[in-house]
Tab-separated table of C-alpha atoms and ligand atoms in Angstrom:
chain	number	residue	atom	x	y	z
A	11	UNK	CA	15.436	-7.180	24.075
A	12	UNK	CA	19.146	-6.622	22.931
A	13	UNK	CA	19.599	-5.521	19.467
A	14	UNK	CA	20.050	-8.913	17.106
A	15	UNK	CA	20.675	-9.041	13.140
A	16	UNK	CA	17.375	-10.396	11.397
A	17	UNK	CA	18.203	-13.338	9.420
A	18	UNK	CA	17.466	-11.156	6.015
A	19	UNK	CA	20.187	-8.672	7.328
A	20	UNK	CA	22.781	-11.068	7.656
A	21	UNK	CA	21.834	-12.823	4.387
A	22	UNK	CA	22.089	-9.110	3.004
A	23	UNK	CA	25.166	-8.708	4.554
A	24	UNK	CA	27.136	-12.069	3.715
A	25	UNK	CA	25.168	-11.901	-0.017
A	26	UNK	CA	26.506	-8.596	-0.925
A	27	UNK	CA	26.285	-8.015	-5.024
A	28	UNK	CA	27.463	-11.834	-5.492
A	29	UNK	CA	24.612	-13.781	-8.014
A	30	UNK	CA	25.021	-17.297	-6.368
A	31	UNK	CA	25.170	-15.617	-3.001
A	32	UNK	CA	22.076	-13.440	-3.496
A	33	UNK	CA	20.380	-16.485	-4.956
A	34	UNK	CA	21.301	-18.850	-1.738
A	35	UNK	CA	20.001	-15.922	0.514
A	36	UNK	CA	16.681	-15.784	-1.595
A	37	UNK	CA	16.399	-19.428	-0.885
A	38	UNK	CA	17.050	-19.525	2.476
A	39	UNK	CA	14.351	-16.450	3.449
A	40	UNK	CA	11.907	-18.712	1.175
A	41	UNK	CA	12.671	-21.863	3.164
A	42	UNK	CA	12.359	-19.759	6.299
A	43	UNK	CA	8.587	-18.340	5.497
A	44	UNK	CA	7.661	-22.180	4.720
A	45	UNK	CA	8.930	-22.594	8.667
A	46	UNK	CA	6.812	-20.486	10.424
A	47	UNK	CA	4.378	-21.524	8.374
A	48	UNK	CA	5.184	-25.022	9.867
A	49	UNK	CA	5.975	-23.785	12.927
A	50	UNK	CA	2.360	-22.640	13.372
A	51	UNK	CA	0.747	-25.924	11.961
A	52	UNK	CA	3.116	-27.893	14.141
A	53	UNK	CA	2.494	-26.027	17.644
A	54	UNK	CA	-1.168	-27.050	17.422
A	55	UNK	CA	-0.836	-30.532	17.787
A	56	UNK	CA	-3.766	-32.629	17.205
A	57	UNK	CA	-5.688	-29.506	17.026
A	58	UNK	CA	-4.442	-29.074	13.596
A	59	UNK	CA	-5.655	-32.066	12.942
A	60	UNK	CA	-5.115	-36.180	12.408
A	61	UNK	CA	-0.891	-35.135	12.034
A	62	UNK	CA	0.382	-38.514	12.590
A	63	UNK	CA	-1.765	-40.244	10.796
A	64	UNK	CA	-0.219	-43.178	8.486
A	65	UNK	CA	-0.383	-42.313	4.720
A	66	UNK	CA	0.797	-44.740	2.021
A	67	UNK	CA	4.468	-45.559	1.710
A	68	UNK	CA	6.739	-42.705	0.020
A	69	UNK	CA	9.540	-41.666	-1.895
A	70	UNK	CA	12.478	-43.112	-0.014
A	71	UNK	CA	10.411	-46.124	1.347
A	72	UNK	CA	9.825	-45.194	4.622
A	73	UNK	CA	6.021	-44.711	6.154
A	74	UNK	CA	4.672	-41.502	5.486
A	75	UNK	CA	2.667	-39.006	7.881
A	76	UNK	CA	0.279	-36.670	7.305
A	77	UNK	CA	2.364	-34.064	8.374
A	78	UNK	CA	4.889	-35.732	6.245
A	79	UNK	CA	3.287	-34.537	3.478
A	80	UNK	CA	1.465	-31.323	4.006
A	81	UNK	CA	5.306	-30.194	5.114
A	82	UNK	CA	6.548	-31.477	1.743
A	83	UNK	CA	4.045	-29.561	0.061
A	84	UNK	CA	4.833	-26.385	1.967
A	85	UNK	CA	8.494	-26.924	1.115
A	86	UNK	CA	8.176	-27.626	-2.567
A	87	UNK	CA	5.970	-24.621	-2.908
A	88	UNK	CA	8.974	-22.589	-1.314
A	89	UNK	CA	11.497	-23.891	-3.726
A	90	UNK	CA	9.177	-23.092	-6.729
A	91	UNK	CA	9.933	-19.594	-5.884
A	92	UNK	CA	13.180	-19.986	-4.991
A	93	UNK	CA	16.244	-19.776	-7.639
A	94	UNK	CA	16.205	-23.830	-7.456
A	95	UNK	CA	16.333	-25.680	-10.931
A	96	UNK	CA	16.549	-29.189	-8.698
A	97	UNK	CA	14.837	-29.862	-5.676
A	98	UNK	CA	15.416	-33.696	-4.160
A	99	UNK	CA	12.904	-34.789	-1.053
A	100	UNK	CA	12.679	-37.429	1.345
A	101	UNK	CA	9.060	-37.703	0.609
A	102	UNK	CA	9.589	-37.782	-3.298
A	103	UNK	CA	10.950	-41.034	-5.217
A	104	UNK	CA	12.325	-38.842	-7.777
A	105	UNK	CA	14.355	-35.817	-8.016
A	106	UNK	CA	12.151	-32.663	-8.812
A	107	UNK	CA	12.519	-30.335	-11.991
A	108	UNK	CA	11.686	-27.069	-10.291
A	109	UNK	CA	12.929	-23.701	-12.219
A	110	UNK	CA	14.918	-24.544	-15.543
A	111	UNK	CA	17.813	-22.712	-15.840
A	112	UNK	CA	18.000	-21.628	-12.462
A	113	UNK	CA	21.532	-21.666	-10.488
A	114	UNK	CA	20.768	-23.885	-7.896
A	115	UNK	CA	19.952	-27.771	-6.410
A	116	UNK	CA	18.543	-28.353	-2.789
A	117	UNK	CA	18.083	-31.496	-0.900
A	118	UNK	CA	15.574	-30.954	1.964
A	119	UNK	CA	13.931	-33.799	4.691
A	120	UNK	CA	11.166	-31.327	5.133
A	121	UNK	CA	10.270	-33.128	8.554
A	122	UNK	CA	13.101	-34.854	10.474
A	123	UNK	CA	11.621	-36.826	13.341
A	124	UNK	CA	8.031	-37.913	12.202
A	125	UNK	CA	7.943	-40.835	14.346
A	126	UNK	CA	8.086	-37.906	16.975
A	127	UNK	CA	5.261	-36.184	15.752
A	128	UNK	CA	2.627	-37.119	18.500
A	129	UNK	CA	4.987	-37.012	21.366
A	130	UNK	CA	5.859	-33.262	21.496
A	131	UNK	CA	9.336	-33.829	20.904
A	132	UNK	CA	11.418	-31.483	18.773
A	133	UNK	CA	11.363	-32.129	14.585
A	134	UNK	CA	12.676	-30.208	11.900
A	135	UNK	CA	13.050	-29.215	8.633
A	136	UNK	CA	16.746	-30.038	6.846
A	137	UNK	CA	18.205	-28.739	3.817
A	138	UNK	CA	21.474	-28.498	1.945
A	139	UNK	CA	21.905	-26.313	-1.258
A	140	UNK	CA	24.267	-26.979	-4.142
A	141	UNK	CA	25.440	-25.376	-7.056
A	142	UNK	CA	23.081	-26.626	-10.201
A	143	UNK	CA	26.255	-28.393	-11.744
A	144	UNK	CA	27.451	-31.414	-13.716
A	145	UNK	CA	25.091	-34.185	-14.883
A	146	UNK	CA	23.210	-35.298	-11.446
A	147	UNK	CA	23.137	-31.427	-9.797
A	148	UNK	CA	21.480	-33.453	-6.583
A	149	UNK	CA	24.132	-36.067	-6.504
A	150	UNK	CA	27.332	-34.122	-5.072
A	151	UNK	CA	29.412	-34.715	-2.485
A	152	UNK	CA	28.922	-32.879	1.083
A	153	UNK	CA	31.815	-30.562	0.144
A	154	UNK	CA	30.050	-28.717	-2.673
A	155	UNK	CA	27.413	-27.487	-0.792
A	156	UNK	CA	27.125	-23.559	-0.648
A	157	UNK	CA	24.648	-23.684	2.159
A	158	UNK	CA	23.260	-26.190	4.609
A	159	UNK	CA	20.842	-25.585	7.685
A	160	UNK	CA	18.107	-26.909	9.441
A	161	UNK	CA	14.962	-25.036	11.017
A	162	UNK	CA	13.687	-26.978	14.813
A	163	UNK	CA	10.412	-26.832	16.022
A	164	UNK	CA	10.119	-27.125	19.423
A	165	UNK	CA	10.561	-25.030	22.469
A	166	UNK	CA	11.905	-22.425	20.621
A	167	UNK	CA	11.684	-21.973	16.707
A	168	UNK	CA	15.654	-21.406	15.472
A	169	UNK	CA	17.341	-22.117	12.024
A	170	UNK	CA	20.302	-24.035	12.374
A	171	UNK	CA	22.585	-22.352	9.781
A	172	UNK	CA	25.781	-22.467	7.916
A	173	UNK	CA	27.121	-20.482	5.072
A	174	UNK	CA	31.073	-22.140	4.620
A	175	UNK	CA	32.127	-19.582	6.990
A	176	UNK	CA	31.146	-20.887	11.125
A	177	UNK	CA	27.647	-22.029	12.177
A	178	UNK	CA	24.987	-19.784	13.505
A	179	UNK	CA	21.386	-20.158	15.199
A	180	UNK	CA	18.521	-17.958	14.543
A	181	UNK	CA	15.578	-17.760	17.032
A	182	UNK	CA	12.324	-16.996	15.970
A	183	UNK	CA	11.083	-13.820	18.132
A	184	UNK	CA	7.535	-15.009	19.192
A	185	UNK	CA	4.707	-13.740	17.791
A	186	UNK	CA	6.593	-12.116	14.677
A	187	UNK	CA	8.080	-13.634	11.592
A	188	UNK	CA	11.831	-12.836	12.341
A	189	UNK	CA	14.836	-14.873	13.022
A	190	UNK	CA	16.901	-13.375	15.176
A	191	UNK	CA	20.715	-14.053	15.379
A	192	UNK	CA	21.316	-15.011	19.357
A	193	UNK	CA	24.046	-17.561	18.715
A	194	UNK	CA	27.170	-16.369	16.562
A	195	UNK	CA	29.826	-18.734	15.629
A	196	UNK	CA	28.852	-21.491	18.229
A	197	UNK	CA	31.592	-24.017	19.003
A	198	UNK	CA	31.149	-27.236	19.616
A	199	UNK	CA	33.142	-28.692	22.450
A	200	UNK	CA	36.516	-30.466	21.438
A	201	UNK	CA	36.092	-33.489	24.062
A	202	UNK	CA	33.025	-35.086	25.751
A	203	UNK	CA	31.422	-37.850	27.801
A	204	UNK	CA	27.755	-38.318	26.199
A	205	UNK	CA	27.130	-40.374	23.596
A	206	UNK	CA	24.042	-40.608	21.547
A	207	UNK	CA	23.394	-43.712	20.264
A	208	UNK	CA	20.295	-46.278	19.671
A	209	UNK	CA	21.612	-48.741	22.112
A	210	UNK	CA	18.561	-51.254	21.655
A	211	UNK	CA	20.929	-52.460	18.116
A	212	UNK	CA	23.877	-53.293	20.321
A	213	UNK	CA	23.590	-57.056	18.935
A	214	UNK	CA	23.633	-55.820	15.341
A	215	UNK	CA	26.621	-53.914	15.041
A	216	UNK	CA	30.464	-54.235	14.314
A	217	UNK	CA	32.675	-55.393	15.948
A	218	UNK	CA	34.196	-51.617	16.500
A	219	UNK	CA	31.247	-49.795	17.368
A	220	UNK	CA	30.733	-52.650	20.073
A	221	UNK	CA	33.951	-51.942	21.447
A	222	UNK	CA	33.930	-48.434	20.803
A	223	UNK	CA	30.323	-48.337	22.899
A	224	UNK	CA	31.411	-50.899	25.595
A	225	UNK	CA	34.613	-48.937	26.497
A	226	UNK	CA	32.347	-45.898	27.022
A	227	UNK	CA	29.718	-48.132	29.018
A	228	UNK	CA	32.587	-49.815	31.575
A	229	UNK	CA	33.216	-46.022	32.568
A	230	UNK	CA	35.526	-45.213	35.378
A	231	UNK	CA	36.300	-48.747	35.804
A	232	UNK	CA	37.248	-49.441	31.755
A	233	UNK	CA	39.861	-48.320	29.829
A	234	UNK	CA	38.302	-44.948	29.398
A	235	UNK	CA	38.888	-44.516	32.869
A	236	UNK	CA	36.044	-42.069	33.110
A	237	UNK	CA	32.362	-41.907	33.203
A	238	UNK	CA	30.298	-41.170	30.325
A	239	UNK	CA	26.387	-40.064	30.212
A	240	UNK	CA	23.900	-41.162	27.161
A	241	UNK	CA	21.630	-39.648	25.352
A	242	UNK	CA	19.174	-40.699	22.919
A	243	UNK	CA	15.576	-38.412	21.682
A	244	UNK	CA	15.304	-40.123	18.099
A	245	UNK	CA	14.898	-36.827	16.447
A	246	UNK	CA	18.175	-35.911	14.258
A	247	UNK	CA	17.873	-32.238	14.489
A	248	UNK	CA	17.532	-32.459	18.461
A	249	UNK	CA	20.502	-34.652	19.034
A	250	UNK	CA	22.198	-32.483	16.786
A	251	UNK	CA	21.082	-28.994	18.836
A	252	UNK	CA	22.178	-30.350	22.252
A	253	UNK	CA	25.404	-31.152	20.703
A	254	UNK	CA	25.873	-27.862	19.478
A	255	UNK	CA	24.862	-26.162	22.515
A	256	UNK	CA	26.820	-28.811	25.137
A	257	UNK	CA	28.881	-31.014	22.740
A	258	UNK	CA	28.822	-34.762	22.712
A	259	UNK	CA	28.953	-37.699	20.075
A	260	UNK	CA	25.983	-38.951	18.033
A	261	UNK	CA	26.771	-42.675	16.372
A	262	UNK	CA	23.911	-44.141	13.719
A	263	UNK	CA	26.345	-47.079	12.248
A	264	UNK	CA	25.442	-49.422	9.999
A	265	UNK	CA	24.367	-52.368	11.573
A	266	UNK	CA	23.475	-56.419	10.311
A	267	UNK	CA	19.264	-55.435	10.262
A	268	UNK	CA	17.935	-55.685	6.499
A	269	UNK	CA	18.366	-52.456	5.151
A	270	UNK	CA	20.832	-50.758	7.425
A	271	UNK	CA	23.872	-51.840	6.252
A	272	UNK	CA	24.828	-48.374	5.898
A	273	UNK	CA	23.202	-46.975	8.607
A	274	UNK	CA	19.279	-45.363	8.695
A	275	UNK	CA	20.020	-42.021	7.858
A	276	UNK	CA	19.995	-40.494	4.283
A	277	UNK	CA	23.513	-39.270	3.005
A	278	UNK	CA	21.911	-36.116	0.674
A	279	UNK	CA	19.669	-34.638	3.437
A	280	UNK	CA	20.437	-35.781	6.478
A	281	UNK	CA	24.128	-36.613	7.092
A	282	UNK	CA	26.005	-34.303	4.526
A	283	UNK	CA	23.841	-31.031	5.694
A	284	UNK	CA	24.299	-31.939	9.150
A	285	UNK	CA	28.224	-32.661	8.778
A	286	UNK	CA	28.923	-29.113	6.840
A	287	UNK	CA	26.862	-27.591	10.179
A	288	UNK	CA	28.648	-30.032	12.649
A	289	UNK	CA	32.324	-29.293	10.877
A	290	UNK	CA	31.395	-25.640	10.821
A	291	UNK	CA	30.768	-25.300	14.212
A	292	UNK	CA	34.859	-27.363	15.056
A	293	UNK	CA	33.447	-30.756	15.461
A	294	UNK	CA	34.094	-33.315	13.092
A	295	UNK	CA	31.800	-35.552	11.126
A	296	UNK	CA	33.020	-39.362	9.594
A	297	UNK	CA	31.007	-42.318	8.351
A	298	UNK	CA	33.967	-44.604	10.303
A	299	UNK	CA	35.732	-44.774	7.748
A	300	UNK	CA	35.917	-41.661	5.932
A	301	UNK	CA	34.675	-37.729	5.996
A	302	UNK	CA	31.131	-37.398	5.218
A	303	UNK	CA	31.277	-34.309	3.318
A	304	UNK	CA	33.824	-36.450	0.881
A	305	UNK	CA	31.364	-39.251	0.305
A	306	UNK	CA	30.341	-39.374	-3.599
A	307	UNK	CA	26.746	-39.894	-3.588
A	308	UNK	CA	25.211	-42.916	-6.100
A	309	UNK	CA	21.210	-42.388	-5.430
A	310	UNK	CA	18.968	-39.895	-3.880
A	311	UNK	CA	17.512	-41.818	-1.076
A	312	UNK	CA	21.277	-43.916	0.267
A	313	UNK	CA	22.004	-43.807	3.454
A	314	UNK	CA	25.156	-43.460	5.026
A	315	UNK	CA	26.239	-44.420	8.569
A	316	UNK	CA	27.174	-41.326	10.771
A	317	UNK	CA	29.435	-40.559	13.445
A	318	UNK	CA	29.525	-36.865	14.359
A	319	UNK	CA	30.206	-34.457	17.302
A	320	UNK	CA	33.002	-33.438	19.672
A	321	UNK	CA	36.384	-33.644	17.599
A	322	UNK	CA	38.246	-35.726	19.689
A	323	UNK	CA	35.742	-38.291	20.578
A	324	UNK	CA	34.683	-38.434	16.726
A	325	UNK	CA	38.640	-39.329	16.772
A	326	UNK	CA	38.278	-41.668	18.688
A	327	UNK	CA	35.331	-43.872	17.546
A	328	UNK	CA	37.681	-43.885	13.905
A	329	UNK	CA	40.365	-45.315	15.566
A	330	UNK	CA	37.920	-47.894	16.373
A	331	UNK	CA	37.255	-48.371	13.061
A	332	UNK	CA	41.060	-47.735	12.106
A	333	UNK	CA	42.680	-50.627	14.533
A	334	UNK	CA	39.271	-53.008	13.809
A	335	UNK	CA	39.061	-55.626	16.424
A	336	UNK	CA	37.165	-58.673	17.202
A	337	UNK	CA	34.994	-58.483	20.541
A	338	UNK	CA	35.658	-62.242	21.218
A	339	UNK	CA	37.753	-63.109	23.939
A	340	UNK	CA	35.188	-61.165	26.667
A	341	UNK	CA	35.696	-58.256	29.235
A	342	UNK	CA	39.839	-58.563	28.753
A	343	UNK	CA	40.168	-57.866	25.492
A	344	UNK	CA	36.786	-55.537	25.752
A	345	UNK	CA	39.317	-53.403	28.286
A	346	UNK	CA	42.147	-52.524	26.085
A	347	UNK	CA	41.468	-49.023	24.376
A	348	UNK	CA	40.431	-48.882	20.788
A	349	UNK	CA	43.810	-47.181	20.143
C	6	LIG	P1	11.722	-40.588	11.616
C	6	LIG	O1	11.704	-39.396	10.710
C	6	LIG	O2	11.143	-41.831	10.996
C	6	LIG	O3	11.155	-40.292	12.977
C	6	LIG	O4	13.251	-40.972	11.869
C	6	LIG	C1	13.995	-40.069	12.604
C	6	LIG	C2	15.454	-40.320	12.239
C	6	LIG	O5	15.635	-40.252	10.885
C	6	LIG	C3	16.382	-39.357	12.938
C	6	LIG	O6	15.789	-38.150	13.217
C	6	LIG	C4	16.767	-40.088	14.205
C	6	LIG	O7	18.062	-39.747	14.629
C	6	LIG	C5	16.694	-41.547	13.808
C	6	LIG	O8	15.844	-41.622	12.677
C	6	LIG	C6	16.111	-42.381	14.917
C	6	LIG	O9	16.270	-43.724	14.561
C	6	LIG	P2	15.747	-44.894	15.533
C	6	LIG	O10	14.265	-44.794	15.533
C	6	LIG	O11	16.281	-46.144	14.903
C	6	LIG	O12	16.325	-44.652	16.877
């Protein structure tokens, strides 16, 4: 096997003598334990045990799993012993006192994809780590973040990763506990034709992401005037990795159900950690509107709607949004261009 960096070497590396920096590394190797740990509980299946089972409802609202919550546990026990004075989870109403004092806030969904549990699709863990600033050290905008990554389970183990300076993946070598860095500085492709997108909501959404989604579906024939492929696995952090590896465009907009208004997934750690890796890597990340990582958070659990991939196309879904049009008026006015 060719000669990789260990994820502890690069941390060591990037870290140098720096206090935040050493304390973001010593967070990240401590989030990084917890997923092999996961990993291993996770690539048993039902052998592990009743996994998928329905628990009571949890912190944001949603239904929680078993594995929901023995991955929660695994996480918070990480952050304990991590240099994190906050910690904020998708499986916890409230916001976590962890280590008082301590320089840092993280946001984690320790497992992306539950629904996916018992289908042996890909899951994951997400995180994003702030500076412990200012009056509500959970509540900052995407652009403060120091760190964000995300750690799949499937195939292959890999951390997702991003530092502020290009995004990386680390592969977990089988049968040892080291990350290996494989994939420097990947780029994500400026232009596409695959979308990701839960079509079955078609008849709740705006007007623009109808015509922004129709265009694409009339293909060659539409105003497009090329073909376009979908995609669609229902696990965040899978989307997310074939759009790293192949590029594309993943749409979650808010739509007219109850409760998705502004979209299904979670602004604090979902969309924002996702956009710093997504921008990171020279795609581009918007809510339709505006840039993710410039949204000002109000609660722990909002959710945002999320438009992210290949620059261009990202472009072009705003413009959508940008030059707002009814649908009325059928296939005609369906044919001109967003633009
Ligand atoms: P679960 O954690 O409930 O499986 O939700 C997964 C998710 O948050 C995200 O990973 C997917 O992109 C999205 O929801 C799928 O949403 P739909 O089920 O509406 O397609």
């Amino acid at each position: 096997m060719a000669a990789y960096s260990t994820l502890r070497e690069h941390l060591t590396g990037w870290s140098g003598q720096d206090a935040l920096r050493l304390a973001v590394a010593d967070t990240i190797l401590h989030l990084a334990d917890a997923g092999i740990e996961m990993a291993r509980i996770i690539a048993q299946g039902p052998l592990a045990g009743e996994m998928a089972a329905h628990r009571a409802g949890h912190g944001s609202g949603d239904m929680q799993k078993e594995l929901d919550f023995v991955t929660n546990k695994i996480v918070t026990d990480a952050l304990r012993k991590s240099p994190a004075a906050w910690m904020g989870s998708e499986e916890d109403e409230e916001a976590q006192a962890l280590n008082a004092g301590a320089p840092l806030a993280v946001n984690v969904d320790p497992l992306d994809g539950s629904s996916n549990i018992d289908t042996n699709v890909s899951i994951g863990t997400i995180f994003s780590i702030m500076p412990a600033a200012g009056p509500a050290p959970l509540l900052q905008p995407g652009r403060n973040q120091l760190a964000a990554g995300y750690i799949i389970y499937g195939p292959q183990t890999a951390i997702v990763l991003t530092l502020g300076e290009g995004t990386h993946i680390f592969w977990l070598a089988p049968g040892t506990d080291d990350f290996l860095l494989a994939s420097r500085n990947v780029q994500i492709p400026l232009a596409t034709r695959e979308y990701a997108v839960n079509a079955s909501n078609f008849r709740y959404w705006d007007d623009p992401m109808k015509a922004y989604i129709t265009d694409c579906m009339l293909g060659a024939g539409g105003p497009r005037n090329t073909s376009f492929n979908m995609r669609w696995i229902g696990s965040l952090v899978a989307d997310t990795f074939r759009i790293l590896t192949r590029g594309g465009i993943f749409l979650y907009p808010g739509d007219g159900r109850k409760g998705y208004t502004s979209g299904r997934l979670r602004l604090l750690y979902e969309a924002s950690p996702i956009a710093m890796i997504v921008e990171q890597a020279g795609g581009a990340c918007i809510t339709g509107t505006e840039r993710v990582l410039d949204v000002v958070p109000s609660a722990l659990h909002q959710r945002v709607p999320l438009i992210f991939g290949s620059k261009t196309e990202v472009e072009e879904a705003g413009r959508c949004y940008s030059e707002a049009r009814s649908p009325t008026g059928g296939a005609a006015l369906f044919s001109q261009r967003c633009v």
